[in-house]
Short mmCIF file of C-alpha atoms in Angstrom, two decimals:
data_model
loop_
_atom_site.label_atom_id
_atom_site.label_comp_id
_atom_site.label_asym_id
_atom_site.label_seq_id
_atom_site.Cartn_x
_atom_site.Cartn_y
_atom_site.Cartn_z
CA UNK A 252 92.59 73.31 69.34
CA UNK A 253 96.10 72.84 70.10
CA UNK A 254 98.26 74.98 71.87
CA UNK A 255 101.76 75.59 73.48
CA UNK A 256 101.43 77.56 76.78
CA UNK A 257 104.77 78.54 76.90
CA UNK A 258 105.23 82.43 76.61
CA UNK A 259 108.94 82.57 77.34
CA UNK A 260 110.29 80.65 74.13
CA UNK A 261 109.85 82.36 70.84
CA UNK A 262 106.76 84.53 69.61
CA UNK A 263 103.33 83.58 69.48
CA UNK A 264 103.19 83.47 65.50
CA UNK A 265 106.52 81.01 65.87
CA UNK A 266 104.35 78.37 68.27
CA UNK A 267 101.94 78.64 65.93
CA UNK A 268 103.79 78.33 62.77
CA UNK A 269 105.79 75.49 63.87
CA UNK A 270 102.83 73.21 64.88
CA UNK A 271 101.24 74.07 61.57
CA UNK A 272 104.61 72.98 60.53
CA UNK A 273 104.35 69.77 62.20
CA UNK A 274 101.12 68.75 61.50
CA UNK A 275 99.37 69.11 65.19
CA UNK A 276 97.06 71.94 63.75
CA UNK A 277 95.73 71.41 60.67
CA UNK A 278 96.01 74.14 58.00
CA UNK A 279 92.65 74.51 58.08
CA UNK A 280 92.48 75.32 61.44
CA UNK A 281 94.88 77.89 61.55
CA UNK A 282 93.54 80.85 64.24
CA UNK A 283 92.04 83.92 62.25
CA UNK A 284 94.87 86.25 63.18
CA UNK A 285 97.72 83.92 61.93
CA UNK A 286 97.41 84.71 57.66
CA UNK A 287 97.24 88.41 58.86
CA UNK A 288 100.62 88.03 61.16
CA UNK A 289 102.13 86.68 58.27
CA UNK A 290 101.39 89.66 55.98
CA UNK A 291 101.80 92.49 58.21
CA UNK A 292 104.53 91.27 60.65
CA UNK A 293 105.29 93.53 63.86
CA UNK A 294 108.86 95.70 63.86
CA UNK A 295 110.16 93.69 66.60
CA UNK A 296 109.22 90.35 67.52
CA UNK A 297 107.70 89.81 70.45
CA UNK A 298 109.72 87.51 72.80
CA UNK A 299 110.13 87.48 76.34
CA UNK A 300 113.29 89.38 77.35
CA UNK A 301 114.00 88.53 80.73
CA UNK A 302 114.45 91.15 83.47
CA UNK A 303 118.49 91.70 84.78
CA UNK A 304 119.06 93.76 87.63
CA UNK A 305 122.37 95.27 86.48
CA UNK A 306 124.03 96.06 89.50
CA UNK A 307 126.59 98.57 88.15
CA UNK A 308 125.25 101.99 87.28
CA UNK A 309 124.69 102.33 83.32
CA UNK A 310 127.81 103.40 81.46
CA UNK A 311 126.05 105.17 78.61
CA UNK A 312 123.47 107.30 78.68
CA UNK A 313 120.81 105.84 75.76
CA UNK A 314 118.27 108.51 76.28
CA UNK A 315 119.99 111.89 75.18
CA UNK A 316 118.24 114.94 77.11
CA UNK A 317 116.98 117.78 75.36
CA UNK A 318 118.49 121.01 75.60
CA UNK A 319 117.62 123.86 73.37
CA UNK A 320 120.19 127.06 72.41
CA UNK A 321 117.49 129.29 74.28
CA UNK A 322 117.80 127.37 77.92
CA UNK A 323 120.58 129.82 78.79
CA UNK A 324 117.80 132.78 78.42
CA UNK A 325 115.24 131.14 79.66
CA UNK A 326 117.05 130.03 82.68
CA UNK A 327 118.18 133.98 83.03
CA UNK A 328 114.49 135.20 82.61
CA UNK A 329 113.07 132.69 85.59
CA UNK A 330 116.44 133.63 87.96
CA UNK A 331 115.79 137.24 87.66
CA UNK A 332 112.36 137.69 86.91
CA UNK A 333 110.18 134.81 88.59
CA UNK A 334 107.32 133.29 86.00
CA UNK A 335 106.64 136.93 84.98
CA UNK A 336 103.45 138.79 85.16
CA UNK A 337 100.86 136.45 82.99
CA UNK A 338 100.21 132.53 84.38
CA UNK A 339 100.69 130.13 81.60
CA UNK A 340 97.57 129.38 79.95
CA UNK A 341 98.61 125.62 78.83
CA UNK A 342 94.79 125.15 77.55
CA UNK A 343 95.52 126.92 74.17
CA UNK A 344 97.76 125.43 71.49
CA UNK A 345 99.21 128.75 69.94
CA UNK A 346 99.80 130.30 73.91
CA UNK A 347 103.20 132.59 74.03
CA UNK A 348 104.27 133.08 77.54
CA UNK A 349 105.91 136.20 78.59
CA UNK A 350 109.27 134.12 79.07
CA UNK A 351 108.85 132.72 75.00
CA UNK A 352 108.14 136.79 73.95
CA UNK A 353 111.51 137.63 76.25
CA UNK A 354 113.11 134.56 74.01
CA UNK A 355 112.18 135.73 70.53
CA UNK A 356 113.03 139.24 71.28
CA UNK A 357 116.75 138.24 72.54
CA UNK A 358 117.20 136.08 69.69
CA UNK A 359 115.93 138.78 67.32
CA UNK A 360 118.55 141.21 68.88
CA UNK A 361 121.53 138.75 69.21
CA UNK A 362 121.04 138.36 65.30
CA UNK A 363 120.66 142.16 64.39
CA UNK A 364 123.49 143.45 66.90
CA UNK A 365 126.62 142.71 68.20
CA UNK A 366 126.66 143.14 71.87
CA UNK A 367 127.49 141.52 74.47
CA UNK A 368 124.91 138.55 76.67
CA UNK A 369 124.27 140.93 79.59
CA UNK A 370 123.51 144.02 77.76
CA UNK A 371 121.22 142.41 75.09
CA UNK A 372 119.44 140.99 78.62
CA UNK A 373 119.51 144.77 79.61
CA UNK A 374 118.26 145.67 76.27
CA UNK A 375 115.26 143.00 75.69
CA UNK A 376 113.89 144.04 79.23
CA UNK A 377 113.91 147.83 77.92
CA UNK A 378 111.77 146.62 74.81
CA UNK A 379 109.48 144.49 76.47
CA UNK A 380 108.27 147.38 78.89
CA UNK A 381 108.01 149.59 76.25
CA UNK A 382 105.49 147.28 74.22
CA UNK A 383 103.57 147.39 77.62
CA UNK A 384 105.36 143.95 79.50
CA UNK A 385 105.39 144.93 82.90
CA UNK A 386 108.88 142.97 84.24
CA UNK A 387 109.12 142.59 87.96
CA UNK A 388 112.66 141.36 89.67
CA UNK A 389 112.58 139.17 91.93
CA UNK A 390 113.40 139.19 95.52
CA UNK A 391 112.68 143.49 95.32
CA UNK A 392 110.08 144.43 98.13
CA UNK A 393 106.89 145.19 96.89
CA UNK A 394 106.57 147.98 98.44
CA UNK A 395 109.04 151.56 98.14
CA UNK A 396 111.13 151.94 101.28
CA UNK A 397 110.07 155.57 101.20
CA UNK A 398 106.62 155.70 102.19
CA UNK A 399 107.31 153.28 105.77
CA UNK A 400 105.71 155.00 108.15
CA UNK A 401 107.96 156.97 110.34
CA UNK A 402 106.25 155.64 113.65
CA UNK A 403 107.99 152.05 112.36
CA UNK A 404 111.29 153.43 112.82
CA UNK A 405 110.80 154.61 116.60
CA UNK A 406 112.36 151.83 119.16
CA UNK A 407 110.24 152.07 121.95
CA UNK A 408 112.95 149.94 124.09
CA UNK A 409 115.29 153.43 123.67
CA UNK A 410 112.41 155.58 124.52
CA UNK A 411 111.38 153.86 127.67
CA UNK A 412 115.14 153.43 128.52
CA UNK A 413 115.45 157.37 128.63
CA UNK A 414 112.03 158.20 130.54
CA UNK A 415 113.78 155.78 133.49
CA UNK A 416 116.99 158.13 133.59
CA UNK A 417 114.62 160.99 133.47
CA UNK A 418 112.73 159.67 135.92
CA UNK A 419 115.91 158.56 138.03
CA UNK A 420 117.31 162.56 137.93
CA UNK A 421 113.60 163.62 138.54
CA UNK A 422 113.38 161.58 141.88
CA UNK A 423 117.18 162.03 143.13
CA UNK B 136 86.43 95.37 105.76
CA UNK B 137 84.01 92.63 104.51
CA UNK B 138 85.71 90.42 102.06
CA UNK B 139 83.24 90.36 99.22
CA UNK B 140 81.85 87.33 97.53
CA UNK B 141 83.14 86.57 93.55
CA UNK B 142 80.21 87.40 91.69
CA UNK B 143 79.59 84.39 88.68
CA UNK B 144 80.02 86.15 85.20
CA UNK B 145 77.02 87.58 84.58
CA UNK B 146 75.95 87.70 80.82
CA UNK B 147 76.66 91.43 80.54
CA UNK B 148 78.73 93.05 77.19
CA UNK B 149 81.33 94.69 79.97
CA UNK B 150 82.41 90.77 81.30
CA UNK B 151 83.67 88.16 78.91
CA UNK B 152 80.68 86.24 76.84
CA UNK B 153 81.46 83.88 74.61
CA UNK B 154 79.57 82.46 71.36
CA UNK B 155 79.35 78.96 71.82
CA UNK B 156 80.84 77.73 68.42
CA UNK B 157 83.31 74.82 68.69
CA UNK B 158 85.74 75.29 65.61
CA UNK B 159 86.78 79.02 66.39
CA UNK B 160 89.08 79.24 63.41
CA UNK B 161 86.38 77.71 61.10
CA UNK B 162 84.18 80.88 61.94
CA UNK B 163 85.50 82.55 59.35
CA UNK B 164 84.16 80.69 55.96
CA UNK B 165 81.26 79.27 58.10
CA UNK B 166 80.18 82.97 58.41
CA UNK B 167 80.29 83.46 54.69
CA UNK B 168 78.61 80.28 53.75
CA UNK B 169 75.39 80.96 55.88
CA UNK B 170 75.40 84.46 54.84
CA UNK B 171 75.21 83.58 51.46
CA UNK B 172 72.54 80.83 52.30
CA UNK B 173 70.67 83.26 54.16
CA UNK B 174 70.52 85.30 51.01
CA UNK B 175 69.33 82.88 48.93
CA UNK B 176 66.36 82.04 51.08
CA UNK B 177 65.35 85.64 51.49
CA UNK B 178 65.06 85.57 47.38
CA UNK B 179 62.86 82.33 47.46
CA UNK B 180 60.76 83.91 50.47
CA UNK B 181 60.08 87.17 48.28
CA UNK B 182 58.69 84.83 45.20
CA UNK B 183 56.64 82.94 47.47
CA UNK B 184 55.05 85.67 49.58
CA UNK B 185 53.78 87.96 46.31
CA UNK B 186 50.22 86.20 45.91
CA UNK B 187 48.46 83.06 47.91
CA UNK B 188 49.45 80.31 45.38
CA UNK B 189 52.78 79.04 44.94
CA UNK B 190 54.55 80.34 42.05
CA UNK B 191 58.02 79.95 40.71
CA UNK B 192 59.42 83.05 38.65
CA UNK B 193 62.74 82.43 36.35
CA UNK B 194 63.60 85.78 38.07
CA UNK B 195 63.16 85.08 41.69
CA UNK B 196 64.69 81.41 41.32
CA UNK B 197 68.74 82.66 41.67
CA UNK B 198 71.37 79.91 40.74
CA UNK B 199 73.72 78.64 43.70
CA UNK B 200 77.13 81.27 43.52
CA UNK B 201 79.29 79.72 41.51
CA UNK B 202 83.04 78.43 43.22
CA UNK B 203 82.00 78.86 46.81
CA UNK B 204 85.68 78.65 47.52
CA UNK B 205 86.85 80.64 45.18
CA UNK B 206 84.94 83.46 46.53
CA UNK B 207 85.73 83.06 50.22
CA UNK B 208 89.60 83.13 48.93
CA UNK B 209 89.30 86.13 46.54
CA UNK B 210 87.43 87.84 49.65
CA UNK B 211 89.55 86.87 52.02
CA UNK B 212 93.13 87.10 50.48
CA UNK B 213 92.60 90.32 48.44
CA UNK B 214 93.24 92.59 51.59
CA UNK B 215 96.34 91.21 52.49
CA UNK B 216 97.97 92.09 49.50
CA UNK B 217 97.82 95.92 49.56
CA UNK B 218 99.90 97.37 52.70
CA UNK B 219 96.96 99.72 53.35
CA UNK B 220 93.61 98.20 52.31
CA UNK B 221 91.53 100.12 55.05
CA UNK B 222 93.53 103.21 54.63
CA UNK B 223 94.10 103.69 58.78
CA UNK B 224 97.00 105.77 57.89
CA UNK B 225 94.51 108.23 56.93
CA UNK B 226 93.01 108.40 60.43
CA UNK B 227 95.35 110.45 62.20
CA UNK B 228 98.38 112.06 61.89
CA UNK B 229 101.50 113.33 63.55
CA UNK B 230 99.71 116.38 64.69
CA UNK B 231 96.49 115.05 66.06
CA UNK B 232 99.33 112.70 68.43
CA UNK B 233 101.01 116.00 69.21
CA UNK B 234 97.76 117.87 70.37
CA UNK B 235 96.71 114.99 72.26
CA UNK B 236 99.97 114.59 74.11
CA UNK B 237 100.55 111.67 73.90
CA UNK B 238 104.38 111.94 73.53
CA UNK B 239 104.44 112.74 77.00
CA UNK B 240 105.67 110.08 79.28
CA UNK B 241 106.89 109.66 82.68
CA UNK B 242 109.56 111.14 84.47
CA UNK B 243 113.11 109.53 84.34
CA UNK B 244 113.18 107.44 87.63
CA UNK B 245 110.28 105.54 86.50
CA UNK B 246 111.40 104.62 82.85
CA UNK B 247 111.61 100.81 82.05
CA UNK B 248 114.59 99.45 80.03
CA UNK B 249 113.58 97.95 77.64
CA UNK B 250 111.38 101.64 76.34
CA UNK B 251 114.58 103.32 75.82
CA UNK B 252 114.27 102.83 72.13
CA UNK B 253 111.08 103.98 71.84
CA UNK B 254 112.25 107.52 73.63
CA UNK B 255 113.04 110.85 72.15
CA UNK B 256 114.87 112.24 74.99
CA UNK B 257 114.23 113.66 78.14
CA UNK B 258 113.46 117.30 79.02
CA UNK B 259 113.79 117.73 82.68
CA UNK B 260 113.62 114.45 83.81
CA UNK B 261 110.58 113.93 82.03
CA UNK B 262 110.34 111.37 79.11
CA UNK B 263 109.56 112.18 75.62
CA UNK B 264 108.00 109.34 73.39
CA UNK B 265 109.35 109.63 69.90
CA UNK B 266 106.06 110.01 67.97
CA UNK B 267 107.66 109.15 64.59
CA UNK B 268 108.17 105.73 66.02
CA UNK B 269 104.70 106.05 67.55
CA UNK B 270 103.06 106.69 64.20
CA UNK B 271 104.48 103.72 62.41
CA UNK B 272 103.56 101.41 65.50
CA UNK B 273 99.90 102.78 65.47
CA UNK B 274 99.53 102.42 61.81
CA UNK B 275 100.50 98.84 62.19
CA UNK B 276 98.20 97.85 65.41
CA UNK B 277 95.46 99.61 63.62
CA UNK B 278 96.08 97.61 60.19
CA UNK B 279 96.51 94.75 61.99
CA UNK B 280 93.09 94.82 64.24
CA UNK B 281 90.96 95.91 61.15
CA UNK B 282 92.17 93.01 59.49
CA UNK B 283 91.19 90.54 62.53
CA UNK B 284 87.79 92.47 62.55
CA UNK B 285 87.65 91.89 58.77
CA UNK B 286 87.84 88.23 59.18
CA UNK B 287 85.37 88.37 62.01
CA UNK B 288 87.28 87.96 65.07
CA UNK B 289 86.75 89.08 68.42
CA UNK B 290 88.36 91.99 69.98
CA UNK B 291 88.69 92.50 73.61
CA UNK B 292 89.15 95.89 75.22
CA UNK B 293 91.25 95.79 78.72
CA UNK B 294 91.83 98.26 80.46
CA UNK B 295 92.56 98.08 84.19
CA UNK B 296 92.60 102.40 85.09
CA UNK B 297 89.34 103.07 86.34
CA UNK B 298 89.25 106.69 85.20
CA UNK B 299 88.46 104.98 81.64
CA UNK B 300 86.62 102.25 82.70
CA UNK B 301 83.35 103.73 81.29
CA UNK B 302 85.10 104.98 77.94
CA UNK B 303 86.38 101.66 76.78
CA UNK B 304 83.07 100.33 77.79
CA UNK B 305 81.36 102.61 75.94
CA UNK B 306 83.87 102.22 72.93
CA UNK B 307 83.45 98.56 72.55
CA UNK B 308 79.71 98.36 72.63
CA UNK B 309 80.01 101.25 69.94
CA UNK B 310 82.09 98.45 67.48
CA UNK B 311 79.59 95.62 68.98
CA UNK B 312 83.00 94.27 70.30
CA UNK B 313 84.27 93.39 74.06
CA UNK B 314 85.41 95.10 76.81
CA UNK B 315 87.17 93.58 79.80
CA UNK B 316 87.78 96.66 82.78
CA UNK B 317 86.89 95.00 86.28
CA UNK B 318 89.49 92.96 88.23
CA UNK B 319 90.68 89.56 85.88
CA UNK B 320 90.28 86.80 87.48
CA UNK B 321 93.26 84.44 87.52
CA UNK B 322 92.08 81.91 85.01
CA UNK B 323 90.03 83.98 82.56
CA UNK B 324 91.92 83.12 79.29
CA UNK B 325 94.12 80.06 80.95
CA UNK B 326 91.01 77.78 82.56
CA UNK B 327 88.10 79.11 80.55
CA UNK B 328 86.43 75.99 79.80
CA UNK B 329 86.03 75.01 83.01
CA UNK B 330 84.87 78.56 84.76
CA UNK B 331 82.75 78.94 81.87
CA UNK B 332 81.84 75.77 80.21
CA UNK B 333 82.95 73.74 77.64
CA UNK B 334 83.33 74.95 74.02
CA UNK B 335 84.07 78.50 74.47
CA UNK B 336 85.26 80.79 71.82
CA UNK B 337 88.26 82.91 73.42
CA UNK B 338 89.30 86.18 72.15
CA UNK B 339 91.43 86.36 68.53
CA UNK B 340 92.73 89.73 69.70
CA UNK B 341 93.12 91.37 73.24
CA UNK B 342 93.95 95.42 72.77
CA UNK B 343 95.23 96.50 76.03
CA UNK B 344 94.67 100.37 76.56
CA UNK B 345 97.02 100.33 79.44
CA UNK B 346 99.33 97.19 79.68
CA UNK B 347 99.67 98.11 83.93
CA UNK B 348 97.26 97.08 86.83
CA UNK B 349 96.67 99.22 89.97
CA UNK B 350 99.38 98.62 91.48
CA UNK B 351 101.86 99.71 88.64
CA UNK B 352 102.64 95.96 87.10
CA UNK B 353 102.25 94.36 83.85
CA UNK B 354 98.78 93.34 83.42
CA UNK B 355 98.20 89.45 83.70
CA UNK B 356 96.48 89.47 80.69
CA UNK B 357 99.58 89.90 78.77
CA UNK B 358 101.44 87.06 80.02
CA UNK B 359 98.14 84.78 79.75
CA UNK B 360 97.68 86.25 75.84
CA UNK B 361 101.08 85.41 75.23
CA UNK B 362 100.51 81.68 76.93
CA UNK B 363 97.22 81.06 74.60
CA UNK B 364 98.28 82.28 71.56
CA UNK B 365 96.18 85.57 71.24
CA UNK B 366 97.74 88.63 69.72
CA UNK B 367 97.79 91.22 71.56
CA UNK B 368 98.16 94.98 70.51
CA UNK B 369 98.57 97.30 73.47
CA UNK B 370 99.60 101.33 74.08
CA UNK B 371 102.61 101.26 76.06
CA UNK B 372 103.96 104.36 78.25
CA UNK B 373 107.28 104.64 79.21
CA UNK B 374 107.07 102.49 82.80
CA UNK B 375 105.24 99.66 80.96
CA UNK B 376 107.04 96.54 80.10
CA UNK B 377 106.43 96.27 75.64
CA UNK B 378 108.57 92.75 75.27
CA UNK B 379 105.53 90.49 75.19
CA UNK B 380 102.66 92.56 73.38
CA UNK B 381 102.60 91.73 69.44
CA UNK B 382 101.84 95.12 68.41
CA UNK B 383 103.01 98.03 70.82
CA UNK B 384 102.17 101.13 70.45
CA UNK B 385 104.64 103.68 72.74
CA UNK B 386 102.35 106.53 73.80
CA UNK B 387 100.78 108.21 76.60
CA UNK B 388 98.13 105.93 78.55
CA UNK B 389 97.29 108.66 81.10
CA UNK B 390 95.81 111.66 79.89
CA UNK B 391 92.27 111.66 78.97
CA UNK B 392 92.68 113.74 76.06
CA UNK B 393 95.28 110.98 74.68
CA UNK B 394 92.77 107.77 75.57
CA UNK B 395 90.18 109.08 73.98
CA UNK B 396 92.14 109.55 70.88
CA UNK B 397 92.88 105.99 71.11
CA UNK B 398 89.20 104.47 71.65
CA UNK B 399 88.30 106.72 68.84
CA UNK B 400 91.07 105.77 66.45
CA UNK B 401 89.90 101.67 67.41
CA UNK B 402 86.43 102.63 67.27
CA UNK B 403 86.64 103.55 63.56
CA UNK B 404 89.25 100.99 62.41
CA UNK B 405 86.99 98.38 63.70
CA UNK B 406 83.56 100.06 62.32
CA UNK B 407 85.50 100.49 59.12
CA UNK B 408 86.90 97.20 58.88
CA UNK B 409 83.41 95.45 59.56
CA UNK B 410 81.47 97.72 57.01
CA UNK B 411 84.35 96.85 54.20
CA UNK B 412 83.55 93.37 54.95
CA UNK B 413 80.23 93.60 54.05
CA UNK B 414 81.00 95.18 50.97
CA UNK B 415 83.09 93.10 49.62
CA UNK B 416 80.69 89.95 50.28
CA UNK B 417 77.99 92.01 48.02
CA UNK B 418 81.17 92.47 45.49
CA UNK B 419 81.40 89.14 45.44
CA UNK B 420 78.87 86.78 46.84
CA UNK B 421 76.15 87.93 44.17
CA UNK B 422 76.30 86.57 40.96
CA UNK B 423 72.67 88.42 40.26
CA UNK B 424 73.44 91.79 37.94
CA UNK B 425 72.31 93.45 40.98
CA UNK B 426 74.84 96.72 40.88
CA UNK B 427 77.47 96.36 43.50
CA UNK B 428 78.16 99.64 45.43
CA UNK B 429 81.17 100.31 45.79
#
């Protein structure tokens, strides 16, 4: 059968039609695919675009990006709070991270009362802990600087430096 | 490293065969006409084989279908009229695309321009593919490849990421179509006649499960579709080039979850395409008042 090998004019249902058109291919030949092109035709036609490097940066940005209202709070929660206590379980469709329960709660608050963004933050924290959240900030040591062992704080440097001058008056 | 020897295509379902008719676009009525000869002899066979002497029965002797023609149109013309004859629209929905994530795409640096449509947005730097686009598009490759299975063409698979290699092997064989996953050769589609003999029946639709190659370019077979005429419907993520597939379909091409959506959603298109087919020639090849199922 007949063919036109050229993939960078028109569509492939164009090349086709036309030499239909034209009488190369005979009607009766017509490839299988070609009746059902012509009922269901694609949203765009196919043809080769050709590739421009643009050397100038893009003016406009085509792709918008996608911000949400509760970015702000989220972007609080991770700053102060790390990830939180429970890893994301991604596996389940219907998963609520600590972070999304700290979200809900804010926006549940911000709706009911009228105070201001820091205080609601103050406020949601409160909450969470009392429904059993355990909220850690980050950056605190782990540990309470009241139970370091008190042999820590001894500079042995000082200690040795004093033995010398007592040793110094001892021997003179 | 050894440079290894090019195998010759070996006759297995994973490579390229061929059926060795000559008129490829004749296939079509040819395919009802010997069915419906094929018929006929099975109803003289059954009168013959009853006793040892020769009998003819009024009953078992069936009259030649009347308008041949007329048939093959009515069978072959009636699904192009309604949008939806196989009702593929019915085989997934927004959801299923959603929970298979297949709206997720790469991140920003590696988007291609000409996918920007296709896009949603971006949420930290990553791409979103706008699956209300993707739905249509899918409906439409899926309409569009049960019809070519309707009409008895062939299908190839290709897919070039070898994670999937054994799932869109294992897909096609499932349909009884082709699959295409190992490295193309440079003539496959574009010198076929002479790497595999004259007379050979190429594919009337190549379905490209990723349009990229290894090394993160557009997959030859998509410029050598395009140069013999073959439709070609492919999934396209959003570093993948869509101007020269017929029938894109913007989606996710690396997560297994999402491929496996796709090679089902094919699977049963194609199944349910081939199946209709058949029903419709017992609709309407048989005069007899055999009841037609339907």
């Amino acid at each position: 059968m007949a063919g036109s090998r050229l993939e960078k004019f028109g569509t492939v249902f164009s090349r086709i039609r036309d030499l239909v058109r034209s009488g190369v291919i005979k009607p009766s030949e017509r490839p299988v695919w070609y009746d059902v092109y012509e009922a269901f035709p694609p949203k765009r036609e196919p043809l080769y675009v050709k590739p421009h490097f643009r050397l100038s940066s893009r003016k406009q940005e085509s792709v918008p990006e996608i911000f949400y209202r509760e970015d702000d709070v989220r972007a609080k929660f991770y700053e102060l709070y790390g990830t939180g206590p429970r890893p994301l379980d991604l596996s389940k469709a219907n998963f609520v991270s600590t972070c999304q329960r700290f979200v809900e709660k804010f926006s549940e608050l911000k709706s009911s009362s009228d105070l201001d963004d820091s205080a609601l933050f103050e406020e949601t924290g409160k909450i969470l802990l009392s429904e059993g959240v355990i909220l850690r900030r980050r950056g605190a040591p782990p540990v309470a600087p009241e139970s370091r062992d008190q042999v820590l704080d001894l500079k042995l440097t000082d200690m040795l430096a004093e033995q010398q001058m007592v040793d110094s008056t001892q021997t003179r | 490293m050894q440079r290894r020897r090019r195998r010759r295509p070996t006759r297995r379902r994973s490579l390229l065969t061929f059926r060795g008719i000559r008129q490829a676009s004749m296939a079509a009525p040819t395919l009802t006409k010997g069915l419906l000869g094929l018929r006929q002899l099975r109803a003289f066979a059954v009168g013959y084989s009853c006793s040892g002497h020769q009998y003819a029965t009024a009953a078992s002797v069936q009259t030649p279908p009347p308008q041949t023609a007329d048939v093959t149109d009515k069978v072959m013309t009636l699904p192009l009229e309604k949008p939806d004859f196989f009702r593929v629209s019915e085989l997934f929905s927004l959801k299923d695309l959603f929970d298979a994530r297949v709206h997720l795409g790469h991140k920003k640096g590696c988007r291609h321009r000409l996918m920007e449509p296709y896009l949603y947005g971006c949420r930290l730097d990553q791409d979103i593919i706008d699956l209300d686009q993707t739905v249509e598009h899918l409906q439409q490759a899926l309409n569009f490849t049960a019809h070519v299975a309707y009409r008895g063409g062939i299908i190839l698979f290709v897919s070039r990421r070898r994670q999937f290699v054994h799932l869109v092997e294992s897909t096609a064989k499932d349909c009884g179509e082709y699959a295409h996953t190992r490295y193309w050769q440079g003539g496959l589609l574009t010198n076929a006649p002479i790497q595999y003999g004259p007379g050979v029946r190429l594919p009337d639709l190549i379905v490209f499960l990723s349009t990229l190659n290894n090394v993160f370019q557009q997959h030859i077979g998509i410029r050598d579709a395009a140069k013999m005429n073959i439709p070609t419907v492919g999934v396209v993520d959003s570093n993948c080039n869509p101007c020269l597939v017929t029938y894109p379909v913007p989606g996710n091409d690396d997560t297994p979850v999402a491929m496996e959506l796709y090679c089902r959603l094919f699977r049963m298109t194609i199944t349910r395409a081939k199946d209709k087919r058949k029903h419709m020639e017992l609709l309407h090849g048989l005069s007899a008042p055999s009841t037609p199922s339907s």
